[in-house]
Amino acid sequence: DTGVSQDPRHKITKRGQNVTFRCDPISEHNRLYWYRQTLGQGPEFLTYFQNEAQLEKSRLLSDRFSAERPKGSFSTLEIQRTEQGDSAMYLCASSPEGGGAQYFGPGTRLLVL
Amino acid sequence: AQSVSQHNHHVILSEAASLELGCNYSYGGTVNLFWYVQYPGQHLQLLLKYFSGDPLVKGIKGFEAEFIKSKFSFNLRKPSVQWSDTAEYFCAVFTNAGKSTFGDGTTLTVKP
């Protein structure tokens, strides 16, 4: 399967713990995006990378959130000191070019207790 | 600021009925327009896209959408829906600079 993959698919954590999610994009895609989606809403843009450079971050991305794409391939999204409001589906997408179609992974569903 | 508005939150149709889902966006520059679909239990899939040229674009499964620049609209249509079209539909706007905005989605339920 050469689609976008995300790991883990589900994560349950206690408030205050740190969590890290991984995204593996389609191999030839140089753009990688992170979104957050809650029930009844569309995906909300968090950040995106072109190769290893993080080019834009949403104001939704507080200081507790950090994303990396160290070698321009896979990416990680870390949430420190999780809060109940962080409970959501975290989506990753990749694209071969700016403005082009984005291809989504299955998402990581986070539940903060 | 860029925004996308989908007017219908939930649409219920009988099989063979025609479908039109509204999408309006606001952005001052050049945008690329998309419709994505999420079937129950599956991840977001691309339905169709518009970059330039013919404003009437055709996608998979008989869907089409029309870009009307003067109205900032990109409505999705299908002449005859099937039960298998039951899903959530998202309109999205992407810019070449990487800014991406989705609407809040429309849930379509098709009754057999």
Coordinates of C-alpha atoms in Angstrom, one line a residue:
Chain A
D1 CA 0.0 0.0 0.0
T2 CA 1.6 3.3 -1.0
G3 CA -0.9 5.6 0.6
V4 CA -0.4 7.9 3.6
S5 CA -0.1 6.0 6.8
Q6 CA -0.4 7.1 10.4
D7 CA 0.5 5.5 13.7
P8 CA -1.0 4.9 16.1
R9 CA -4.6 4.8 14.9
H10 CA -6.0 5.3 18.4
K11 CA -4.4 6.8 21.6
I12 CA -5.9 7.1 25.0
T13 CA -3.9 9.2 27.5
K14 CA -4.3 10.9 30.8
R15 CA -4.4 14.7 31.1
G16 CA -0.9 16.1 31.4
Q17 CA 0.9 13.3 29.6
N18 CA 2.8 13.8 26.3
V19 CA 1.9 12.0 23.1
T20 CA 3.6 11.7 19.8
F21 CA 2.0 10.7 16.5
R22 CA 3.7 9.6 13.3
C23 CA 2.8 10.2 9.6
D24 CA 4.4 8.5 6.6
P25 CA 3.4 10.4 3.4
I26 CA 3.3 9.1 -0.1
S27 CA 7.0 8.7 -0.9
E28 CA 7.3 11.1 -3.8
H29 CA 5.3 13.9 -2.1
N30 CA 7.3 16.8 -0.8
R31 CA 4.5 18.5 1.0
L32 CA 3.0 17.2 4.3
Y33 CA 0.1 18.6 6.2
W34 CA -1.3 18.1 9.7
Y35 CA -4.9 18.8 10.6
R36 CA -7.2 18.4 13.6
Q37 CA -10.8 17.3 13.2
T38 CA -13.5 17.3 15.8
L39 CA -17.1 15.9 15.6
G40 CA -19.3 17.9 13.3
Q41 CA -16.4 20.0 11.9
G42 CA -14.2 19.9 8.9
P43 CA -10.4 19.4 9.2
E44 CA -8.7 22.4 10.7
F45 CA -5.2 23.2 9.3
L46 CA -2.4 23.0 11.9
T47 CA 0.8 23.1 10.0
Y48 CA 2.6 22.0 6.8
F49 CA 6.0 21.1 5.6
Q50 CA 7.8 21.4 2.3
N51 CA 10.4 18.8 2.5
E52 CA 12.0 19.3 6.0
A53 CA 11.0 23.0 6.2
Q54 CA 8.0 23.9 8.3
L55 CA 6.5 26.7 6.3
E56 CA 3.3 27.7 8.1
K57 CA 1.7 27.1 11.5
S58 CA -1.8 27.9 12.4
R59 CA -2.7 29.9 15.5
L60 CA -4.4 26.7 16.7
L61 CA -1.0 25.2 17.2
S62 CA -0.2 26.3 20.7
D63 CA 3.2 26.1 22.4
R64 CA 2.3 22.6 23.6
F65 CA 2.2 21.4 20.0
S66 CA 5.3 20.7 17.9
A67 CA 5.8 19.1 14.6
E68 CA 9.0 17.9 12.8
R69 CA 9.9 16.4 9.5
P70 CA 13.6 15.9 10.0
K71 CA 14.6 14.2 6.7
G72 CA 11.8 15.4 4.6
S73 CA 10.1 12.0 4.7
F74 CA 8.0 11.0 7.7
S75 CA 6.7 13.6 10.2
T76 CA 5.9 13.5 13.9
L77 CA 3.4 15.6 15.8
E78 CA 3.9 15.9 19.6
I79 CA 1.5 17.3 22.1
Q80 CA 2.9 18.1 25.5
R81 CA 0.9 18.3 28.7
T82 CA -2.3 17.1 27.0
E83 CA -5.6 18.7 27.9
Q84 CA -9.1 17.3 27.5
G85 CA -9.7 19.8 24.7
D86 CA -7.0 18.1 22.7
S87 CA -9.3 15.1 22.2
A88 CA -9.8 14.9 18.4
M89 CA -8.9 13.1 15.2
Y90 CA -5.4 14.2 14.0
L91 CA -5.1 13.8 10.2
C92 CA -2.0 13.8 8.0
A93 CA -2.0 14.5 4.3
S94 CA 0.6 14.7 1.6
S95 CA 0.7 16.4 -1.8
P96 CA 3.2 16.5 -4.6
E97 CA 3.0 20.3 -5.0
G98 CA 1.6 23.5 -3.4
G99 CA -2.1 23.9 -3.9
G100 CA -2.4 20.4 -5.4
A101 CA -4.7 17.6 -4.3
Q102 CA -3.9 16.3 -0.8
Y103 CA -4.1 12.6 0.0
F104 CA -5.1 11.8 3.5
G105 CA -4.2 9.1 5.9
P106 CA -6.6 7.3 8.2
G107 CA -6.0 9.6 11.2
T108 CA -5.0 9.1 14.8
R109 CA -7.9 9.4 17.2
L110 CA -6.8 10.9 20.5
L111 CA -8.8 10.7 23.7
V112 CA -7.5 12.6 26.7
L113 CA -9.1 11.5 30.0
Chain B
A1 CA -8.9 35.5 6.1
Q2 CA -9.8 32.5 4.0
S3 CA -13.1 30.7 4.8
V4 CA -15.3 28.0 3.3
S5 CA -19.1 27.8 3.9
Q6 CA -21.2 24.8 3.3
H7 CA -24.8 25.7 3.6
N8 CA -26.4 22.3 4.2
H9 CA -25.4 20.4 7.3
H10 CA -27.5 17.4 6.6
V11 CA -29.3 16.3 3.5
I12 CA -31.6 13.4 3.2
L13 CA -32.6 12.1 -0.2
S14 CA -34.2 9.1 -1.7
E15 CA -32.4 7.0 -4.3
A16 CA -32.5 8.4 -7.8
A17 CA -33.0 11.9 -6.5
S18 CA -30.8 14.7 -7.8
L19 CA -28.2 16.2 -5.5
E20 CA -26.7 19.7 -5.2
L21 CA -24.5 20.6 -2.2
G22 CA -23.6 24.3 -1.9
C23 CA -20.1 25.6 -1.2
N24 CA -19.0 29.2 -1.0
Y25 CA -15.6 30.5 -0.2
S26 CA -13.9 33.8 0.5
Y27 CA -10.4 34.5 -0.5
G28 CA -8.8 37.4 -2.3
G29 CA -6.3 35.5 -4.4
T30 CA -6.1 32.5 -6.7
V31 CA -7.3 29.3 -5.2
N32 CA -7.7 25.6 -6.1
L33 CA -11.0 24.0 -5.2
F34 CA -11.8 20.5 -4.1
W35 CA -14.5 18.2 -2.9
Y36 CA -13.6 15.4 -0.6
V37 CA -15.8 12.5 0.5
Q38 CA -15.7 10.5 3.7
Y39 CA -17.6 7.2 3.6
P40 CA -18.6 5.7 7.0
G41 CA -15.5 4.2 8.6
Q42 CA -13.1 5.4 5.9
H43 CA -10.7 8.2 5.5
L44 CA -11.1 11.3 3.4
Q45 CA -10.9 10.7 -0.3
L46 CA -10.6 13.1 -3.2
L47 CA -13.8 13.4 -5.2
L48 CA -12.9 16.1 -7.7
K49 CA -10.8 19.2 -8.1
Y50 CA -10.7 22.5 -10.0
F51 CA -7.5 24.3 -10.8
S52 CA -8.3 26.3 -14.0
G53 CA -9.9 26.0 -17.4
D54 CA -13.4 24.6 -17.9
P55 CA -15.4 25.6 -14.8
L56 CA -17.4 22.4 -15.0
V57 CA -15.3 19.5 -13.6
K58 CA -16.2 15.9 -13.5
G59 CA -15.1 13.6 -10.7
I60 CA -15.5 10.0 -9.7
K61 CA -18.8 8.1 -9.3
G62 CA -20.7 10.5 -11.5
F63 CA -20.2 13.6 -9.4
E64 CA -19.5 17.0 -11.0
A65 CA -19.0 20.5 -9.7
E66 CA -19.2 24.0 -11.2
F67 CA -17.0 26.9 -10.4
I68 CA -18.7 30.2 -10.6
K69 CA -16.1 32.8 -10.0
S70 CA -18.5 35.8 -9.7
K71 CA -20.3 34.0 -6.9
F72 CA -17.3 32.4 -5.2
S73 CA -19.1 29.1 -5.4
F74 CA -18.2 25.6 -6.2
N75 CA -21.3 23.5 -5.9
L76 CA -21.3 19.7 -6.1
R77 CA -23.9 17.9 -8.1
K78 CA -25.0 14.4 -9.1
P79 CA -28.1 13.7 -11.3
S80 CA -29.1 10.5 -9.5
V81 CA -27.8 9.5 -6.1
Q82 CA -27.4 5.9 -4.9
W83 CA -27.6 4.5 -1.4
S84 CA -23.8 4.0 -1.6
D85 CA -23.4 7.8 -1.8
T86 CA -24.3 8.1 1.9
A87 CA -21.3 9.9 3.3
E88 CA -19.9 13.2 4.5
Y89 CA -18.9 15.7 1.9
F90 CA -16.3 18.4 2.4
C91 CA -15.5 21.4 0.2
A92 CA -12.0 22.7 0.5
V93 CA -9.9 25.6 -0.8
F94 CA -6.1 25.3 -1.1
T95 CA -3.7 28.1 -2.2
N96 CA -0.3 27.5 -3.8
A97 CA 1.3 29.0 -0.7
G98 CA 0.0 26.0 1.3
K99 CA -2.9 27.5 3.1
S100 CA -5.7 24.9 3.3
T101 CA -9.3 25.5 4.5
F102 CA -12.1 23.0 4.7
G103 CA -15.9 23.6 5.2
D104 CA -17.6 21.9 8.1
G105 CA -19.1 19.2 5.8
T106 CA -22.5 18.1 4.7
T107 CA -23.8 14.7 5.8
L108 CA -25.7 13.0 3.0
T109 CA -28.1 10.2 3.8
V110 CA -29.6 8.4 0.9
K111 CA -32.7 6.3 1.7
P112 CA -33.0 3.0 -0.3

